[in-house]
Short mmCIF file of C-alpha atoms and ligand atoms in Angstrom, two decimals:
data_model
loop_
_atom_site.label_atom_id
_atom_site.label_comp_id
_atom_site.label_asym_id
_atom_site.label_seq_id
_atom_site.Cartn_x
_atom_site.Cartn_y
_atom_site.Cartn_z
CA UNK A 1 -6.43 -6.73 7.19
CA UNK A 2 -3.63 -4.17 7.96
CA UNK A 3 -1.04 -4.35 10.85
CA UNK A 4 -0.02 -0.99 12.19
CA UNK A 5 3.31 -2.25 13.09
CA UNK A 6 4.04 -4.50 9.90
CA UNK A 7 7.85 -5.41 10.39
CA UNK A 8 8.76 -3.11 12.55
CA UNK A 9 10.90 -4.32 15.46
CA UNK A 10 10.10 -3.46 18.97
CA UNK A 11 11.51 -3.69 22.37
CA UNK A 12 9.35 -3.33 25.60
CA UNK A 13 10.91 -2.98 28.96
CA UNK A 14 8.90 -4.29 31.67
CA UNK A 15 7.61 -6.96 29.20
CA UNK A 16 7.11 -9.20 31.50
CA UNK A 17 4.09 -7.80 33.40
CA UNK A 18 1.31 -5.93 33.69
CA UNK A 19 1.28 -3.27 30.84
CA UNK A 20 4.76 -4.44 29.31
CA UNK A 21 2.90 -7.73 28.74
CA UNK A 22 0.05 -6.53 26.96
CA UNK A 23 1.83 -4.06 24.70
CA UNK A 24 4.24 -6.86 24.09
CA UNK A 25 1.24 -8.84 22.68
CA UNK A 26 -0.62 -5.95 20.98
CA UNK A 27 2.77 -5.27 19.59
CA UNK A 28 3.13 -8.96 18.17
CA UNK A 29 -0.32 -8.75 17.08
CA UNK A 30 0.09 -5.71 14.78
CA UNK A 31 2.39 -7.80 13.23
CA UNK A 32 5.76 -6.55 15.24
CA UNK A 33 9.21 -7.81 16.28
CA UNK A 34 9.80 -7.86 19.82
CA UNK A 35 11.34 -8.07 22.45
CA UNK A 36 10.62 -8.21 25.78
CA UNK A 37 12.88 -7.08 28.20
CA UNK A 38 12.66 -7.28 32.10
CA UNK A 39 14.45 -8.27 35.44
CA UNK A 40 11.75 -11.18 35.50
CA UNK A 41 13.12 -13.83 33.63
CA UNK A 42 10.87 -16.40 34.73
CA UNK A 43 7.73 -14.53 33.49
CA UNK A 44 9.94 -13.11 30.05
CA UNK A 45 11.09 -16.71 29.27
CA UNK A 46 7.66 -18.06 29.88
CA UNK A 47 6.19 -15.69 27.61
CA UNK A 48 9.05 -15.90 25.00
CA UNK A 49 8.12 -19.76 24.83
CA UNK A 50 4.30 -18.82 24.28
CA UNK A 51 4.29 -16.11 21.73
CA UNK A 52 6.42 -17.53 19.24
CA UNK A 53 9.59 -16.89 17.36
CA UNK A 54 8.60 -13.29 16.63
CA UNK A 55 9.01 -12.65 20.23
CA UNK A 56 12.67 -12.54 22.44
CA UNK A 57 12.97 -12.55 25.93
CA UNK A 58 16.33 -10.80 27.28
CA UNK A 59 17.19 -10.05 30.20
CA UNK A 60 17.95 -6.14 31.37
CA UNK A 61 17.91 -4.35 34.32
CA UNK A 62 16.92 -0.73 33.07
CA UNK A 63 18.96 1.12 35.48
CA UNK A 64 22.64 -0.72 34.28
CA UNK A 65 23.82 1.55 31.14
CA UNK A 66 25.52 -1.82 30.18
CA UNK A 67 22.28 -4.16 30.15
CA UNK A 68 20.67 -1.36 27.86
CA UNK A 69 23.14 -1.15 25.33
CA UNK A 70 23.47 -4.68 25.24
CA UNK A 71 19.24 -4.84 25.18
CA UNK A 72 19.72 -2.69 22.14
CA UNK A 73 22.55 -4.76 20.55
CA UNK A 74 20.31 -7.74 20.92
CA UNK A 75 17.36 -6.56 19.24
CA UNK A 76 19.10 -5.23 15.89
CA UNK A 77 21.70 -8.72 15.90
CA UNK A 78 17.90 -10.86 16.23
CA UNK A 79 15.47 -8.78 14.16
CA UNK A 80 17.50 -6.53 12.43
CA UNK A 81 16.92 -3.01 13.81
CA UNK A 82 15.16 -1.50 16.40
CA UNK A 83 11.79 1.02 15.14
CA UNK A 84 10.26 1.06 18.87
CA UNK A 85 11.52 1.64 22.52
CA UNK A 86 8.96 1.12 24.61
CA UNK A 87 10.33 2.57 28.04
CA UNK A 88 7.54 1.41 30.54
CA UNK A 89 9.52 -0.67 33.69
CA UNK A 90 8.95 0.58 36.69
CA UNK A 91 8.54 0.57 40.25
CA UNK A 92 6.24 2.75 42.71
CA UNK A 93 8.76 2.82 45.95
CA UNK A 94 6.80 2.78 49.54
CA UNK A 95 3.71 4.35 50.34
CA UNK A 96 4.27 6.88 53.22
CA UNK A 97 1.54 8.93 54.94
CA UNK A 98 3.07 11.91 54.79
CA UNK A 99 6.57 14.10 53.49
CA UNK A 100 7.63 15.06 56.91
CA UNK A 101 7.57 11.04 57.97
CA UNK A 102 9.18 9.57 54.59
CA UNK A 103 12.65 8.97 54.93
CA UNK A 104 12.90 8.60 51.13
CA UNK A 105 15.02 5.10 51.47
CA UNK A 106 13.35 4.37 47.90
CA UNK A 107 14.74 7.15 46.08
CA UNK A 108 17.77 5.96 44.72
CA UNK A 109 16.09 2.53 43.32
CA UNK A 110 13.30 4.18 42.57
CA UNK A 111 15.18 7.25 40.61
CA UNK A 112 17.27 4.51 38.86
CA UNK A 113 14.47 2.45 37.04
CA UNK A 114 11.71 4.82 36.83
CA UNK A 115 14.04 7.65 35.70
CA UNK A 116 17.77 7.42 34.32
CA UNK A 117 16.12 3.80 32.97
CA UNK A 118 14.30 5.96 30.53
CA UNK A 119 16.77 8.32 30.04
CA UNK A 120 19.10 5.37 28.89
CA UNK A 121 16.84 3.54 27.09
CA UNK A 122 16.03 6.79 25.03
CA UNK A 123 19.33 7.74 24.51
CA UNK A 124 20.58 4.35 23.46
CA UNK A 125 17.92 3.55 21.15
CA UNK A 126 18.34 7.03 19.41
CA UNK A 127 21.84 6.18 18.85
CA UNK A 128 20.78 3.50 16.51
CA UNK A 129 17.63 4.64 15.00
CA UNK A 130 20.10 8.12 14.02
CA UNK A 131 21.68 5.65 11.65
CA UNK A 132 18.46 4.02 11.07
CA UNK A 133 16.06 6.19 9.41
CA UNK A 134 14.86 7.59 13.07
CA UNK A 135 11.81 5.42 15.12
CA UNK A 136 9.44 5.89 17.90
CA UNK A 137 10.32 6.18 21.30
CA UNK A 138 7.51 6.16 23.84
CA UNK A 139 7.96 6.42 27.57
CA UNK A 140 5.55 5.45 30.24
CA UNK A 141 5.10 8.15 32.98
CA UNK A 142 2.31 8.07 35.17
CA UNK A 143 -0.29 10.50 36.40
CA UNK A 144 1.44 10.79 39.47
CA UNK A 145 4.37 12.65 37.83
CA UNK A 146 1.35 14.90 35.99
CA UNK A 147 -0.79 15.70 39.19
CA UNK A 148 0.66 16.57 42.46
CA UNK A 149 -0.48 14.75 45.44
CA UNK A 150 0.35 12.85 48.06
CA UNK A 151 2.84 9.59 49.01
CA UNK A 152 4.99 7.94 46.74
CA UNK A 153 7.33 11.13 46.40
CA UNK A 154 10.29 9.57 44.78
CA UNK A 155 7.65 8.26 42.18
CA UNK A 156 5.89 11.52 41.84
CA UNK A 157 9.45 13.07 41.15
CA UNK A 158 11.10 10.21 38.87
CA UNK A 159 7.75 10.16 36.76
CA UNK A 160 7.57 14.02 36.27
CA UNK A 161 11.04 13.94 35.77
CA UNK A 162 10.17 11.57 32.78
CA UNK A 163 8.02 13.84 31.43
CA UNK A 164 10.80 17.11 30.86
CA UNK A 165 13.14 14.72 29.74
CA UNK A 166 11.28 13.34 27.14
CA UNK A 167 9.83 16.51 25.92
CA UNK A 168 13.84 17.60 25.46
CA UNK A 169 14.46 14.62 23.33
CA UNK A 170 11.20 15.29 21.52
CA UNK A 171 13.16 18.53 20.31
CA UNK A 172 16.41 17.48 20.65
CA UNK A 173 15.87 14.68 18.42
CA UNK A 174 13.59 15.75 15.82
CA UNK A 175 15.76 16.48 13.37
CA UNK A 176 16.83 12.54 12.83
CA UNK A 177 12.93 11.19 12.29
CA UNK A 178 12.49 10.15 15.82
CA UNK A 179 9.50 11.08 18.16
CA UNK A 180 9.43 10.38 21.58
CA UNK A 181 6.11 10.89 23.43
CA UNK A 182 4.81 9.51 27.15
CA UNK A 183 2.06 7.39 28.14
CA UNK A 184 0.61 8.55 31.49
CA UNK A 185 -1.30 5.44 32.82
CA UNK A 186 -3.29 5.97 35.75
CA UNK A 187 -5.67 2.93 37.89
CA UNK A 188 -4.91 0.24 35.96
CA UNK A 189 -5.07 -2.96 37.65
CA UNK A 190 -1.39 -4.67 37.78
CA UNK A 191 0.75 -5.61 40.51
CA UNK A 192 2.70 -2.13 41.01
CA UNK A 193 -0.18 -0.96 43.54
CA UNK A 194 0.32 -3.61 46.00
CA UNK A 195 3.76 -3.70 45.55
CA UNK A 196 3.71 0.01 47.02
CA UNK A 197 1.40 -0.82 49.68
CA UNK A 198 2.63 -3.85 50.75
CA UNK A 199 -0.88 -5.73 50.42
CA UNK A 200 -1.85 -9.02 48.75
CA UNK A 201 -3.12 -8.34 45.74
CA UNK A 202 -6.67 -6.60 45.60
CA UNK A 203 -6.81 -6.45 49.09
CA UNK A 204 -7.17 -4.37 52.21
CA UNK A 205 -5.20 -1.04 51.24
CA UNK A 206 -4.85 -1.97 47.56
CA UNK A 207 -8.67 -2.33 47.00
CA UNK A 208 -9.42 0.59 49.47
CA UNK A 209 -6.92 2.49 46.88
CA UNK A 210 -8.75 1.19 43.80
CA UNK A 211 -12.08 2.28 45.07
CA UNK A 212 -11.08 5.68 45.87
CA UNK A 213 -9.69 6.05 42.27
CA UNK A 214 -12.48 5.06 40.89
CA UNK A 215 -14.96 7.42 42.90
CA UNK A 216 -12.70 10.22 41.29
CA UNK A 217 -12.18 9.29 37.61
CA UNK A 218 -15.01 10.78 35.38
CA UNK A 219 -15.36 7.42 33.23
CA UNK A 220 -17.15 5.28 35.43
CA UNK A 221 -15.49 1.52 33.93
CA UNK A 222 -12.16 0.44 34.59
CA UNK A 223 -10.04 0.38 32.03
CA UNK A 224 -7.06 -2.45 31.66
CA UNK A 225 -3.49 -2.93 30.48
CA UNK A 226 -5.12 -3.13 26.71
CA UNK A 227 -5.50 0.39 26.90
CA UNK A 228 -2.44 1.12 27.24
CA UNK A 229 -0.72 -1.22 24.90
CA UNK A 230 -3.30 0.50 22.50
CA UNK A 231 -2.52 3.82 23.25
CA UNK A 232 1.38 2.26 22.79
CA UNK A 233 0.10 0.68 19.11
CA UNK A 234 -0.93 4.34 18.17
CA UNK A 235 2.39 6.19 19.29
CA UNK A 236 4.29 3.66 17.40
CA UNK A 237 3.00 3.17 14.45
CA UNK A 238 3.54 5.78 11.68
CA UNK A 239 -0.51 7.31 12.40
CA UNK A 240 1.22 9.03 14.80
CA UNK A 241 4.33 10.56 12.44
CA UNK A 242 2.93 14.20 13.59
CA UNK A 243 3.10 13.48 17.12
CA UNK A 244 5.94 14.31 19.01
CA UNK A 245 6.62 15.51 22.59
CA UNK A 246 3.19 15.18 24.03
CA UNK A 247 1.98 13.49 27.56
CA UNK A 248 -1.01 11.08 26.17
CA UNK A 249 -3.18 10.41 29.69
CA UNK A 250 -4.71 7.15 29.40
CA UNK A 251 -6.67 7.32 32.53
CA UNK A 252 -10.89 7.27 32.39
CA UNK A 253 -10.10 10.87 33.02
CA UNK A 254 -8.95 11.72 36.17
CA UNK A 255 -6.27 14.10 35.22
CA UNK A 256 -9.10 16.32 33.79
CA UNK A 257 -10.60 16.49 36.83
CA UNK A 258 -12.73 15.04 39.73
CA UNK A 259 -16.06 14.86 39.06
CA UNK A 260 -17.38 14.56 42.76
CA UNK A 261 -16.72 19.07 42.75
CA UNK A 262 -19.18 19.74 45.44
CA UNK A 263 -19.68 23.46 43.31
CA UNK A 264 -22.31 21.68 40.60
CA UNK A 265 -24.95 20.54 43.72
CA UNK A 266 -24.15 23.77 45.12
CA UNK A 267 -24.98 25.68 42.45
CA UNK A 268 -28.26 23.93 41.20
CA UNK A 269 -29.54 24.35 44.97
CA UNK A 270 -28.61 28.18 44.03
CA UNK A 271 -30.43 28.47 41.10
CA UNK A 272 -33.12 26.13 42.73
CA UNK A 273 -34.10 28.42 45.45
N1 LIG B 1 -0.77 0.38 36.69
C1 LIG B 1 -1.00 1.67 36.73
O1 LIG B 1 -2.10 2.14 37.05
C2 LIG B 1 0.10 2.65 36.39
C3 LIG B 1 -0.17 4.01 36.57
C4 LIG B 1 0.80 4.93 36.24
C5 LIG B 1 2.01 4.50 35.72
N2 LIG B 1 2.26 3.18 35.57
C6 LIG B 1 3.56 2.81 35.02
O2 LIG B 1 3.41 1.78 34.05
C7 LIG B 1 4.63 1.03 33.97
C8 LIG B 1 4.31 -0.46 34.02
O3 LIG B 1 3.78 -0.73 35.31
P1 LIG B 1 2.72 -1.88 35.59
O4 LIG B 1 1.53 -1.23 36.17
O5 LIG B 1 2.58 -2.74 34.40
O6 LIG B 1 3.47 -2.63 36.79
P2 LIG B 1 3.98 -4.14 36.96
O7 LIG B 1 4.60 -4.15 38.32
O8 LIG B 1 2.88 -5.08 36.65
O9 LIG B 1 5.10 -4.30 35.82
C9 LIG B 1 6.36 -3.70 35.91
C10 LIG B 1 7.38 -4.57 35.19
O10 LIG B 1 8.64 -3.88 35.23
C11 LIG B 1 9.64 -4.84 35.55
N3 LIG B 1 10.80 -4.16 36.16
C12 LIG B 1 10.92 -3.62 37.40
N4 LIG B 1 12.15 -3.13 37.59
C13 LIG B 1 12.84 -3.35 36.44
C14 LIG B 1 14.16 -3.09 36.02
N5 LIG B 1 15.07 -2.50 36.84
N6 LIG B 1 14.52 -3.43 34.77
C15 LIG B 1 13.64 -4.04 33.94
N7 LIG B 1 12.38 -4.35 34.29
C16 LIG B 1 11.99 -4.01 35.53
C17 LIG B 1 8.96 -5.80 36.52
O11 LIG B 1 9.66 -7.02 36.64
C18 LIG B 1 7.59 -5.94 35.86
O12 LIG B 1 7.59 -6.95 34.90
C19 LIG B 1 5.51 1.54 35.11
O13 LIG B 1 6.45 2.47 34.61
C20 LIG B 1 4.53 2.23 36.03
O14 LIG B 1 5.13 3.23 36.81
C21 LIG B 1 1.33 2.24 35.90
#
């Protein structure tokens, strides 16, 4: 049997939940270091108690320059280096109809974590892996900062902004043997949907959401956080040493394109008649 992350040490921001969560245990499972980091410490220390001594819960807020380096510090002082940065916390701000009726109250918060908390997790974890023999750094985006549409603006913007930045330190940081790449999620069941709408879980707008997604994603199954702690596996294990810079959409294929396009009926009644 061969682990794809065999002693390397990992940290995961947003580790607590959702996607975080199952790359944390994917991670673990490929026979990784981590640690878990996340503004949840009742979920992190729960899970920290559960997975076993391989696994560290600390606590970070993404956005505090401080709580990063010291997230950073951690890791190397427990496991003795740092190989992966997964950058995936994040938050979705408020769902508003419209632009002309959003007041964009979320954009600071929402700039801060989903934005400058990659930007400092990248740069702080390239500081050490410099001196380190380089690593992987892999940040989550979404297919909301790929795809323009509508609500969630401060997302959309935060999460494309993710997406230049890390193709800069792609090049920028080449030359020291470390990749960075994004993950660009998109419908995967976790609690960041109805924390935008407001809902219960899986209900009313949420679900009404989920249903629409799914009536415009080509693969017709819903995929889960395992896909993208797999698609996080890949990124940071050395299979991917060639593979630097690029937006990986893990997302039954919605970004290539809707597959309800009225033009195929059309043109088979075309060629019918
Ligand atoms: N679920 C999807 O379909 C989807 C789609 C596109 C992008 N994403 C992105 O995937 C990432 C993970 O989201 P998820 O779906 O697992 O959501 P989630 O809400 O289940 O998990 C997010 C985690 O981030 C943590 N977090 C929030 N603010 C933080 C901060 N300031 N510092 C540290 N941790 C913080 C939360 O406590 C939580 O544990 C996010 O960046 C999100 O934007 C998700």
């Amino acid at each position: 049997m061969t682990f794809e992350l065999a002693n390397k040490v990992a940290i995961v921001t947003g580790g607590a939940a959702g996607i975080g969560a199952a790359a944390v245990r994917h991670f673990l499972k490929e026979g990784a270091y981590v640690v878990i980091a996340d503004i949840n410490a009742d979920q992190g220390e729960a899970m920290e108690a559960e997975l076993g001594p391989d696994c560290a819960f600390k606590y970070t807020d993404v956005s505090k320059r401080s709580d990063v380096q010291d997230l950073v510090d951690f890791a190397v002082a427990t496991f003795g280096g740092l190989d992966i940065m997964f950058n995936n916390a994040g938050i979705s701000g408020t769902m508003q109809p419209n632009l002309l009726d959003d007041d964009f109250a979320d954009f600071e918060q929402v700039l801060k974590v989903d934005l400058l908390g990659v930007m400092l997790g990248t740069q702080i974890a390239a500081r050490h892996m410099k001196e380190n023999g380089g690593g992987s750094i892999i940040n989550t985006t979404s297919i909301g900062g790929m795809q323009a549409g509508c609500t969630v603006l401060s997302y959309r913007a935060a999460k494309a902004g993710v997406i230049h930045f890390s193709k800069s330190a792609a090049i920028d940081l080449a030359e020291y043997g470390i990749r960075v790449n994004c993950i660009a999620p998109g419908g995967i069941p976790t609690a960041i949907l109805s924390s935008a709408t407001g809902d219960a879980e899986e209900s009313g707008t949420t679900s009404a959401i989920r249903r629409i997604i799914a009536e415009d994603r080509p693969l017709k199954f819903d995929g889960d956080t395992s896909d993208i702690a797999n698609a996080a596996v890949y990124l940071g294990s050395d299979r991917s040493r060639y593979v630097t810079g690029i937006v990986l959409p893990v997302d039954g294929g919605i970004t290539a394109g809707n597959p309800r396009n009225p033009l195929r009926a059309m043109l088979a009644e075309a060629m019918a008649s």
